[in-house]
CSV table of N, CA and C in Angstrom, one decimal:
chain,number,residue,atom,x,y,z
A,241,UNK,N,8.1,-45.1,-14.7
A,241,UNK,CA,7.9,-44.8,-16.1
A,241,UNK,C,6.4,-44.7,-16.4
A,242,UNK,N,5.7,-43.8,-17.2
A,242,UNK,CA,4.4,-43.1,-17.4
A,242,UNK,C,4.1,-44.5,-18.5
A,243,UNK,N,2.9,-44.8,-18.5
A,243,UNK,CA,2.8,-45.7,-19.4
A,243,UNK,C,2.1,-45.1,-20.7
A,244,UNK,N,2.0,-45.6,-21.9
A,244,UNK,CA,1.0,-44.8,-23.1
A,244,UNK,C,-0.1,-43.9,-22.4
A,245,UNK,N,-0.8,-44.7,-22.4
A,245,UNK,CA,-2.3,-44.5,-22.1
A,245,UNK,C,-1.8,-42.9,-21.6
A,246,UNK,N,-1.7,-42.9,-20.0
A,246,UNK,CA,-1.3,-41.5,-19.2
A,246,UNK,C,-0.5,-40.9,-20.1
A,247,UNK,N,0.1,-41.3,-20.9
A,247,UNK,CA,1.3,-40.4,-21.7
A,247,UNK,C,0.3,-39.6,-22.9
A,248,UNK,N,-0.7,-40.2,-23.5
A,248,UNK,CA,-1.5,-39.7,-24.8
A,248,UNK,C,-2.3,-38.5,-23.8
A,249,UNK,N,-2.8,-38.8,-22.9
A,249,UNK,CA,-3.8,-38.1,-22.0
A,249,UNK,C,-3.4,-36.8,-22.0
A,250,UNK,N,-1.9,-37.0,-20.8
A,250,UNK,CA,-1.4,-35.4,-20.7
A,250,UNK,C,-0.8,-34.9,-21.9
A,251,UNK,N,-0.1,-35.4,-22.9
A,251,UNK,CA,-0.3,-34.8,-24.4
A,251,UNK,C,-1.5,-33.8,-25.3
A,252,UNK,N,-2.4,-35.0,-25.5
A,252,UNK,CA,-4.0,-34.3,-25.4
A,252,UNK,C,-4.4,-33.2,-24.9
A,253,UNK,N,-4.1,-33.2,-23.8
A,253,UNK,CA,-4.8,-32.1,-22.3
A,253,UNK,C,-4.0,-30.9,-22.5
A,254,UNK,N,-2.6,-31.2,-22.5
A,254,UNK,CA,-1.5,-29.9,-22.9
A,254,UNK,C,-1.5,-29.4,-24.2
A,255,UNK,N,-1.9,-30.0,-25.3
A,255,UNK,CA,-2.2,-29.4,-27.0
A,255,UNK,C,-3.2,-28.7,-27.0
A,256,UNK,N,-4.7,-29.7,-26.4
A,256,UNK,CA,-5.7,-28.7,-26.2
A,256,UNK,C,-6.3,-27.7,-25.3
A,257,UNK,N,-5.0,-27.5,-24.4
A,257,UNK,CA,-5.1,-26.2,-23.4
A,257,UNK,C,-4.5,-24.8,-24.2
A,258,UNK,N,-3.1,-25.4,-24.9
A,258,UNK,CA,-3.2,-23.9,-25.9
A,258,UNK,C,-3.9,-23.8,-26.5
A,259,UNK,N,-5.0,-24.2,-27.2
A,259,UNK,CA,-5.9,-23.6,-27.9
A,259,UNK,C,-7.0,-23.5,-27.1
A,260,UNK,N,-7.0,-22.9,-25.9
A,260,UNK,CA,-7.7,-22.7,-24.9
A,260,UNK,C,-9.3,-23.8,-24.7
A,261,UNK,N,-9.1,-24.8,-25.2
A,261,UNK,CA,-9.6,-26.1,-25.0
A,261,UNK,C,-9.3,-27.3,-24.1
A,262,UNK,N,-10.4,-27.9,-23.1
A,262,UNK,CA,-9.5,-29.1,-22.4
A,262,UNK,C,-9.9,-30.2,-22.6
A,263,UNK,N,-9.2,-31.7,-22.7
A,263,UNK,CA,-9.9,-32.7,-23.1
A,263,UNK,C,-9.6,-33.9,-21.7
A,264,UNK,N,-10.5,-34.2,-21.0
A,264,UNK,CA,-10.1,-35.4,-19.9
A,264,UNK,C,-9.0,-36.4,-20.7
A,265,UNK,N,-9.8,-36.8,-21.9
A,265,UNK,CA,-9.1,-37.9,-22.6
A,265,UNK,C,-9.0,-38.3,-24.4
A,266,UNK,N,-8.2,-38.9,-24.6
A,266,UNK,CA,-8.0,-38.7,-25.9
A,266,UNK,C,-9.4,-39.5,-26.7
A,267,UNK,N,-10.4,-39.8,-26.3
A,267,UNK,CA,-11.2,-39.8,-27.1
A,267,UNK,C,-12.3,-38.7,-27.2
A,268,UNK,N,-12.2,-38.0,-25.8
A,268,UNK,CA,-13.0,-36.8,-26.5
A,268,UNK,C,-12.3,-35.2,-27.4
A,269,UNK,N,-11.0,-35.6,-27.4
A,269,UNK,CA,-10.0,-35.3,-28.1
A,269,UNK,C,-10.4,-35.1,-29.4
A,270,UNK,N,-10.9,-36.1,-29.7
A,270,UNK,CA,-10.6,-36.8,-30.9
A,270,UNK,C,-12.8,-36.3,-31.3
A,271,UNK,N,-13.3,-36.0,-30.7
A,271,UNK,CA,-14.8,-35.6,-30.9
A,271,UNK,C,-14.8,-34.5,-31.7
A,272,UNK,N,-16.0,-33.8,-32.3
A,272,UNK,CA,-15.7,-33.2,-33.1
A,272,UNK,C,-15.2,-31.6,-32.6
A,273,UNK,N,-15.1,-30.8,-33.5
A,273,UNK,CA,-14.7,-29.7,-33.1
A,273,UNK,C,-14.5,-29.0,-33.8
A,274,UNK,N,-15.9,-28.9,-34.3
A,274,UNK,CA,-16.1,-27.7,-35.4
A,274,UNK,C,-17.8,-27.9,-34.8
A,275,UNK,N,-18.4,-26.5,-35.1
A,275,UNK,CA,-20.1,-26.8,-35.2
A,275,UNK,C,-20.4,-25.6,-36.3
A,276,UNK,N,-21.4,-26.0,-37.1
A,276,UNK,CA,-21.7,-25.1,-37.9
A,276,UNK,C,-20.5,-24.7,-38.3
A,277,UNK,N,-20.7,-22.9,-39.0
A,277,UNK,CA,-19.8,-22.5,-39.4
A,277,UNK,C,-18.2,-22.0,-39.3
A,278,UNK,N,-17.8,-22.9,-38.0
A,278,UNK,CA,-16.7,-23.3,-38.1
A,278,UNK,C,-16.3,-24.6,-38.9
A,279,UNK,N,-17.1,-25.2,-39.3
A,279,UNK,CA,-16.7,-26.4,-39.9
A,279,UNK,C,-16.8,-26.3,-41.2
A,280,UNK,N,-16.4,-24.8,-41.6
A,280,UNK,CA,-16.5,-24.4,-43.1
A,280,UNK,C,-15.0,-25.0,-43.8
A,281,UNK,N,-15.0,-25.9,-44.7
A,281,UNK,CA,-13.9,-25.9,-45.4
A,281,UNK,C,-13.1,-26.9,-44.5
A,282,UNK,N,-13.6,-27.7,-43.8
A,282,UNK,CA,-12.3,-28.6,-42.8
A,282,UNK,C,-13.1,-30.1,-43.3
A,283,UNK,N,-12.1,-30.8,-43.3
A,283,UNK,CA,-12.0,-32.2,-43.5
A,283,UNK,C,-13.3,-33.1,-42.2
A,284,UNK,N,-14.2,-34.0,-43.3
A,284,UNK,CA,-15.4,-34.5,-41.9
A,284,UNK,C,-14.5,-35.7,-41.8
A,285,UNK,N,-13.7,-36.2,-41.9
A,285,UNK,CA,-13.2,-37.5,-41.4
A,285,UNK,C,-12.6,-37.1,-40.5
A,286,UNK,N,-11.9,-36.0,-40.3
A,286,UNK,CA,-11.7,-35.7,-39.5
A,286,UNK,C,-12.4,-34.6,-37.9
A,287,UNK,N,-13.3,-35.0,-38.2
A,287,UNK,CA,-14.4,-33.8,-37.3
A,287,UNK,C,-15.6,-34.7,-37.1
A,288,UNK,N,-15.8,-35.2,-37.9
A,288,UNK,CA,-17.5,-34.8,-37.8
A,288,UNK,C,-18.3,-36.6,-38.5
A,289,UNK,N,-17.6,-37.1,-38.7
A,289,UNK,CA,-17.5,-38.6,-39.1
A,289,UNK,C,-18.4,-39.4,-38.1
A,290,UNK,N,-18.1,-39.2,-37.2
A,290,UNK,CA,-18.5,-40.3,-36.4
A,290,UNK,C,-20.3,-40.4,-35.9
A,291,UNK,N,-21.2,-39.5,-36.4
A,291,UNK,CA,-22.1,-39.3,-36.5
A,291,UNK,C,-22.4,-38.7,-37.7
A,292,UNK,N,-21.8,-39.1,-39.0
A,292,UNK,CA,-22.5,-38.7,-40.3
A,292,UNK,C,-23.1,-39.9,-40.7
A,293,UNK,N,-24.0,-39.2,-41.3
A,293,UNK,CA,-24.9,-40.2,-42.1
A,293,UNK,C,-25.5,-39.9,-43.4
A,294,UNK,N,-25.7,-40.6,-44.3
A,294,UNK,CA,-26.5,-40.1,-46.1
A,294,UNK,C,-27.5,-39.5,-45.6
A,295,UNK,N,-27.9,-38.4,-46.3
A,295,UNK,CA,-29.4,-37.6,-46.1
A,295,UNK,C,-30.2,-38.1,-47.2
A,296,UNK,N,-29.7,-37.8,-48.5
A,296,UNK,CA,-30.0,-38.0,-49.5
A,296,UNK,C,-28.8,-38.1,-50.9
A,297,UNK,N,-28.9,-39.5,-51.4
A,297,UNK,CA,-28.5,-40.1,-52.4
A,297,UNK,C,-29.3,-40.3,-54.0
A,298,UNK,N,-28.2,-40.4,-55.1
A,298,UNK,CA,-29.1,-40.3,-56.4
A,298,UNK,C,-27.9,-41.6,-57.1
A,299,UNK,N,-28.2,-42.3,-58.0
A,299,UNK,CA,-26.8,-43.5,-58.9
A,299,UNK,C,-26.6,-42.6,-59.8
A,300,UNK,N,-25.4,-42.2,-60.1
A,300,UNK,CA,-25.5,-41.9,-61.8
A,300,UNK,C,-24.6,-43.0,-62.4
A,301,UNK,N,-25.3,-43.7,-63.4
A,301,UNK,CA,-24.8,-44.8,-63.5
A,301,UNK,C,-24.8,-46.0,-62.7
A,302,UNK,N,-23.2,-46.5,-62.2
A,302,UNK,CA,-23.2,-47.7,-61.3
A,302,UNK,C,-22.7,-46.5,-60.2
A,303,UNK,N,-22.4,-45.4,-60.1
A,303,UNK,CA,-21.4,-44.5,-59.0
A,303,UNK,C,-23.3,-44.1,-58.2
A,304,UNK,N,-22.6,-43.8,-56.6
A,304,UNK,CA,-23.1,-43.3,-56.1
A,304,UNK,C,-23.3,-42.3,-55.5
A,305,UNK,N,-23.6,-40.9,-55.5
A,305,UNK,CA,-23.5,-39.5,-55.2
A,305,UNK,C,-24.4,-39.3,-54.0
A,306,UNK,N,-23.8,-38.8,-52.8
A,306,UNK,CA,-24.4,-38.7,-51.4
A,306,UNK,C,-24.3,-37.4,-51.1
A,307,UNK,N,-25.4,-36.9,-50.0
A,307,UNK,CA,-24.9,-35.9,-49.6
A,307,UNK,C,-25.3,-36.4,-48.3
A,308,UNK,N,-24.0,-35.7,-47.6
A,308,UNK,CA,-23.5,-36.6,-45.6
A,308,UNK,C,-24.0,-35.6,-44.9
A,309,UNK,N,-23.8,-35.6,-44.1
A,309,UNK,CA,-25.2,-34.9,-42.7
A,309,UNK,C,-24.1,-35.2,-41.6
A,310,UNK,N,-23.9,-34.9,-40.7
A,310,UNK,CA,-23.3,-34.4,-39.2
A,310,UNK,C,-23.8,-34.0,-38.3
A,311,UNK,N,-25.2,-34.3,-37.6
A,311,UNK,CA,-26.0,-33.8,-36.7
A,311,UNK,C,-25.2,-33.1,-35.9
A,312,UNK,N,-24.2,-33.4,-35.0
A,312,UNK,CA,-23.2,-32.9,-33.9
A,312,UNK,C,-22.5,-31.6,-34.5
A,313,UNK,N,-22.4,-31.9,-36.0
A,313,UNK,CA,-21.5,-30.3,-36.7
A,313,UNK,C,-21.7,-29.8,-37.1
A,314,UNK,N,-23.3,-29.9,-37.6
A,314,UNK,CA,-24.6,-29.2,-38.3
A,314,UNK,C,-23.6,-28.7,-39.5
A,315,UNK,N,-23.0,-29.9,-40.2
A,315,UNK,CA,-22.4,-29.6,-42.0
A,315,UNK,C,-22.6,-30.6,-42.4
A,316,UNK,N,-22.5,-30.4,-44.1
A,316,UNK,CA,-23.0,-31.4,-45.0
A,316,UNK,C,-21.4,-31.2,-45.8
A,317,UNK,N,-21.5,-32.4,-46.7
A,317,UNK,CA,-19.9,-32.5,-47.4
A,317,UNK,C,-20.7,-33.4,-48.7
A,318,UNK,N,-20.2,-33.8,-49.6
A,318,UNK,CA,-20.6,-34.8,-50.8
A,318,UNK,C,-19.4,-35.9,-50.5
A,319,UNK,N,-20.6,-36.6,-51.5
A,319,UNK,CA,-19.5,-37.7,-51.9
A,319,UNK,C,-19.9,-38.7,-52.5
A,320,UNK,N,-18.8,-39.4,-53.4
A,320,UNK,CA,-19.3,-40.4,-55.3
A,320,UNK,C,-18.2,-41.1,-54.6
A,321,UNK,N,-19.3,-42.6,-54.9
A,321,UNK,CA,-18.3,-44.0,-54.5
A,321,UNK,C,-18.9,-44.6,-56.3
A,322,UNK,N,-17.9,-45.8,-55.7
A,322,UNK,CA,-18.1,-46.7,-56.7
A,322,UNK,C,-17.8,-46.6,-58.2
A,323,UNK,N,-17.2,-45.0,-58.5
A,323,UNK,CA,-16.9,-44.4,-59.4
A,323,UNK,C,-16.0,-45.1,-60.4
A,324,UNK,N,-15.1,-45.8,-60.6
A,324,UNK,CA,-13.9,-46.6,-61.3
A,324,UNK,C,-13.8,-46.0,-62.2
A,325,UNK,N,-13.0,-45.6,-62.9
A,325,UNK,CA,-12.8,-44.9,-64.4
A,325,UNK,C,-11.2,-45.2,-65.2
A,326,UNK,N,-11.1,-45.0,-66.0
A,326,UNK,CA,-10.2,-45.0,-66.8
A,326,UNK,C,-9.4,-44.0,-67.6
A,327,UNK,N,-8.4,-43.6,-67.5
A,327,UNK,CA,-7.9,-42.3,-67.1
A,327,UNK,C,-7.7,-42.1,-68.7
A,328,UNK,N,-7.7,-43.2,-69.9
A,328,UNK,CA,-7.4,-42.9,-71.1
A,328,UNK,C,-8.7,-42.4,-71.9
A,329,UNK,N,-9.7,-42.5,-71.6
A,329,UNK,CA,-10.5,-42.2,-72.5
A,329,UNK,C,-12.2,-42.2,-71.6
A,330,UNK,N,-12.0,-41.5,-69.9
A,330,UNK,CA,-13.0,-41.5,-69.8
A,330,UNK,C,-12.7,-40.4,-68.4
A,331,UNK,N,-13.5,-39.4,-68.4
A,331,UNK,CA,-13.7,-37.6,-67.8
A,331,UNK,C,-13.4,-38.6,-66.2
A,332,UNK,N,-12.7,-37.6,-65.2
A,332,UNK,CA,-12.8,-37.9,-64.1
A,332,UNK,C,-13.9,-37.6,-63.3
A,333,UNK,N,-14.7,-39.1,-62.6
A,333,UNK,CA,-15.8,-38.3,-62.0
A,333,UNK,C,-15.6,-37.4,-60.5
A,334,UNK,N,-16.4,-36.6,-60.4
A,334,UNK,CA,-15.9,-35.7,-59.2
A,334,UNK,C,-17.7,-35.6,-58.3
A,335,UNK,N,-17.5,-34.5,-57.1
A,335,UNK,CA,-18.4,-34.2,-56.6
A,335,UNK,C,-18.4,-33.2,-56.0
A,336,UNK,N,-19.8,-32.4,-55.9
A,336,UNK,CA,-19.3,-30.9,-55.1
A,336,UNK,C,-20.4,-31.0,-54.0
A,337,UNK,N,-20.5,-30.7,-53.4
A,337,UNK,CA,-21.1,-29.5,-52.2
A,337,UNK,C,-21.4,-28.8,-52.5
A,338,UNK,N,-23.2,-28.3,-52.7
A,338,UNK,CA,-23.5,-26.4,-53.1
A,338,UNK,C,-24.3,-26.1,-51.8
A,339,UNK,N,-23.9,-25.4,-51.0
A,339,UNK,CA,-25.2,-24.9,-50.0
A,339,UNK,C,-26.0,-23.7,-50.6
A,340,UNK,N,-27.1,-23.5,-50.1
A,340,UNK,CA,-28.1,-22.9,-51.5
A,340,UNK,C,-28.0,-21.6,-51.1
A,341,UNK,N,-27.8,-21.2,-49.8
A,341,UNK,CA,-28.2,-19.5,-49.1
A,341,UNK,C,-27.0,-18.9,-49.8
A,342,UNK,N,-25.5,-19.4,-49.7
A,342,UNK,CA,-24.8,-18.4,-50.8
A,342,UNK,C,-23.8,-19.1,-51.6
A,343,UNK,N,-24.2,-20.1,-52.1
A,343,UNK,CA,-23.7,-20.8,-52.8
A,343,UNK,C,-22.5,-21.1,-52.9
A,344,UNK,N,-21.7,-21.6,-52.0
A,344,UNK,CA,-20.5,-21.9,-51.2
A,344,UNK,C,-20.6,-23.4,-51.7
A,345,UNK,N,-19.6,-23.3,-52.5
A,345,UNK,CA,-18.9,-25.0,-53.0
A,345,UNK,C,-17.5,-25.5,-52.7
A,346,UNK,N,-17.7,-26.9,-52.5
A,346,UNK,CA,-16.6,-27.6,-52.3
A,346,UNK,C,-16.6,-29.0,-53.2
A,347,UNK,N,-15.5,-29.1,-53.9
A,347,UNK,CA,-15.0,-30.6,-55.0
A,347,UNK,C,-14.5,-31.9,-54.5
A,348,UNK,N,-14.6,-32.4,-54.7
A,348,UNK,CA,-13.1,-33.4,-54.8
A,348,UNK,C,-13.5,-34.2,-56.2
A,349,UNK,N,-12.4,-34.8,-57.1
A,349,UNK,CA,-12.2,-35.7,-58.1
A,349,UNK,C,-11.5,-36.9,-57.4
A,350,UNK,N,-12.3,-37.9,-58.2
A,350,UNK,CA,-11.8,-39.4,-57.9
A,350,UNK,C,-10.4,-39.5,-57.9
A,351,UNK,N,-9.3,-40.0,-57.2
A,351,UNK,CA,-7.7,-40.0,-57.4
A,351,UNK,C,-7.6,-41.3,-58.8
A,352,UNK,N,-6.4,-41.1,-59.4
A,352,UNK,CA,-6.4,-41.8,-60.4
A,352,UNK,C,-6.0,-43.5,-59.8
A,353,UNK,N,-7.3,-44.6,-60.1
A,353,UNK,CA,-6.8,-45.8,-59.6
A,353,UNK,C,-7.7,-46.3,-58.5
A,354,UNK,N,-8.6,-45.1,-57.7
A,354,UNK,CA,-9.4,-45.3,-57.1
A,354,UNK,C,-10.7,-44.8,-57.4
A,355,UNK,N,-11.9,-45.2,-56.6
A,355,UNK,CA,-13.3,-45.2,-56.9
A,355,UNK,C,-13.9,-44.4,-56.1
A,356,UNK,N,-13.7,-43.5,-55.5
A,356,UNK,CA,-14.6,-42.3,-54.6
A,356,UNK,C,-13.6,-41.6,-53.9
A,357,UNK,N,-14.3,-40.5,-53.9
A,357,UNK,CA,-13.5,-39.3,-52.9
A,357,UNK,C,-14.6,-38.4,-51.7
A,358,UNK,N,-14.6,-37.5,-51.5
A,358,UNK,CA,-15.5,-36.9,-50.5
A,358,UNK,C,-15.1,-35.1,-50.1
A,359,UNK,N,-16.2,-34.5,-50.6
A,359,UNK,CA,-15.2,-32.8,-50.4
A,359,UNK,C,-15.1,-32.5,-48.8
A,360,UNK,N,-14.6,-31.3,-49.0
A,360,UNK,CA,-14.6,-30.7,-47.6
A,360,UNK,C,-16.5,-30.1,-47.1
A,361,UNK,N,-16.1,-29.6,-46.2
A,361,UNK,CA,-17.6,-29.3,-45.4
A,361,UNK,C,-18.3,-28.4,-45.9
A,362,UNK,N,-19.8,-27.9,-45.4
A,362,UNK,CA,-19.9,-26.7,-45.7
A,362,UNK,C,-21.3,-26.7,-44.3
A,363,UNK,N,-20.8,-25.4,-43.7
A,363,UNK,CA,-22.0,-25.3,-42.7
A,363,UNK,C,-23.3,-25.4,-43.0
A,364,UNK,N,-24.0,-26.4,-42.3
A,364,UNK,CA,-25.6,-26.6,-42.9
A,364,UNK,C,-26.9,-26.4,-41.6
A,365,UNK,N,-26.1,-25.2,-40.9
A,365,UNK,CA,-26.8,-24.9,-39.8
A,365,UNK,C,-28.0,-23.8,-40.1
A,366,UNK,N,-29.3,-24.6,-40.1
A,366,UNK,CA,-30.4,-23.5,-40.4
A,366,UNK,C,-30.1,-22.9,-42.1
A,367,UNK,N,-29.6,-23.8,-42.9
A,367,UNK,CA,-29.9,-23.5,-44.2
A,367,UNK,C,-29.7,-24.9,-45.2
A,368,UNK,N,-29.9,-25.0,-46.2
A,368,UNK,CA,-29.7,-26.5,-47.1
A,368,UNK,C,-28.7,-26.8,-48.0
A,369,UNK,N,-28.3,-27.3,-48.7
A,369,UNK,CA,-27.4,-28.3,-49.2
A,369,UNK,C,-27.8,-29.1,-50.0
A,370,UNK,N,-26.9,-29.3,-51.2
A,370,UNK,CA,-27.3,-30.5,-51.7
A,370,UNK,C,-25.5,-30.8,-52.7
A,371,UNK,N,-25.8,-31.9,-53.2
A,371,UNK,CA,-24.4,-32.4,-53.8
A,371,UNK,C,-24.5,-32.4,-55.2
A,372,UNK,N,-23.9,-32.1,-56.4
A,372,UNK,CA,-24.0,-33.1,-57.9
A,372,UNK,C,-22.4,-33.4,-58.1
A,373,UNK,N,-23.2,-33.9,-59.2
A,373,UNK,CA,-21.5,-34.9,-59.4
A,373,UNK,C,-21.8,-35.5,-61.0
A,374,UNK,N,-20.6,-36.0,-61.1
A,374,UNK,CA,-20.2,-36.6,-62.7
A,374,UNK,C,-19.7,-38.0,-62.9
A,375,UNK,N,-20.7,-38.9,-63.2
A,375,UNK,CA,-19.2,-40.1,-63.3
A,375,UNK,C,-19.6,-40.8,-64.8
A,376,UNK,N,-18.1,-40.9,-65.3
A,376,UNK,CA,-18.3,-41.2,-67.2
A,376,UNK,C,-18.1,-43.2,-67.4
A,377,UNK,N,-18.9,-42.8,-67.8
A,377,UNK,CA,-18.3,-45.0,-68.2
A,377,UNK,C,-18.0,-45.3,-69.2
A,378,UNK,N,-17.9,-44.2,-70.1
A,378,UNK,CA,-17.1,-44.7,-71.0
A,378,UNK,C,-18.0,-44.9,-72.3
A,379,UNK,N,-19.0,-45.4,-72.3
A,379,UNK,CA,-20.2,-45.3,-73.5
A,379,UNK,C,-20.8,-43.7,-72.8
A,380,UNK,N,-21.0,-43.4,-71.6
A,380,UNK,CA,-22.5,-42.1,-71.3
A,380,UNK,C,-21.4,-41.5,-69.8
A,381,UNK,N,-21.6,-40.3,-70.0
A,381,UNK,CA,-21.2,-39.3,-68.8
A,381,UNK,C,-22.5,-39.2,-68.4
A,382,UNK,N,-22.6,-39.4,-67.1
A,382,UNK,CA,-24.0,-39.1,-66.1
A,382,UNK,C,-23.5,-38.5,-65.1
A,383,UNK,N,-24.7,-37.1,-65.1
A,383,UNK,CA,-24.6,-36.3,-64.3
A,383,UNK,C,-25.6,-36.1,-63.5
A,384,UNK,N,-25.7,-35.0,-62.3
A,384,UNK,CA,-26.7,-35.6,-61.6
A,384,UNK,C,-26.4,-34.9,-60.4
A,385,UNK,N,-27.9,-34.6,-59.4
A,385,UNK,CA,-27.8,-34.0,-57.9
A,385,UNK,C,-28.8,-34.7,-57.3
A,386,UNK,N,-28.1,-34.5,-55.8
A,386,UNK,CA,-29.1,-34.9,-54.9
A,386,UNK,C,-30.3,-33.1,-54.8
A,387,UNK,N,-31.2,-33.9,-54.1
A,387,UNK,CA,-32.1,-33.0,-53.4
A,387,UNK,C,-31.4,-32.6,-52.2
A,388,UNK,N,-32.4,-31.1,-52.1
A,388,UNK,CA,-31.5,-30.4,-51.0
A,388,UNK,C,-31.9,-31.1,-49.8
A,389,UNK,N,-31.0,-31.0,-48.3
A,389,UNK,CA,-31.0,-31.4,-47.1
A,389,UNK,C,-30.4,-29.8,-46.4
């Protein structure tokens, strides 16, 4: 009897041979696999995570608006933490992604109950990016962008 481990591997190896991809093992499986403008529009938790980092951040308010960086997948994504709001009488804060060469945006809005969200990608290979966003408290809506990366 094959145990996990050998069992994930040849799984892995056989998924990513139809897509004419091979992986020794499920953790470089699991590496990114998008660069640049493949990684238009795909999820970085899933891709590109594992070597993101803030480039550049702004508070509006107590929320904090980032724009993420992926050296390995040369894309940038936004994203507003700490956002909390209250769904009766205060604007949902959100965040976008604008890359500047053709102005290619991506959103996400806080889910109702939670405090940050994070958009999809946008290739940041050999051009810049930057994030704004919105978050309301209820006395003042603050708005607001990072500088470009």
């Amino acid at each position: 009897m094959r145990n996990s481990t050998t069992w994930a591997r040849a799984a892995a190896a056989i998924l990513l041979a139809g897509g004419g991809l091979l992986a020794a093992t499920p953790a470089q499986a699991a590496a990114a696999a998008c660069s640049g403008s493949a990684c238009d529009g795909k999820d970085p938790a899933v891709y590109c995570q594992g070597d993101a980092r803030t480039v550049e951040s702004t508070k509006l308010g107590q929320a904090l608006l980032e724009l993420r960086y992926s050296p390995s997948c040369r894309a940038a994504w936004g994203r507003i933490s700490n956002a909390g709001y209250d769904t009766r009488d205060q604007f949902t804060p959100y965040a976008t992604v604008h890359r500047n060469s053709d102005g290619r945006e991506y959103s996400c809005s806080v889910p109702n109950g939670d405090t940050d969200c994070y958009t999809r990608m946008v290739n940041d290979a050999n051009v810049t990016s930057y994030t704004k966003g919105m978050w309301d408290s209820g006395a003042r809506a603050y708005e607001g962008r990072t500088a470009s990366y």
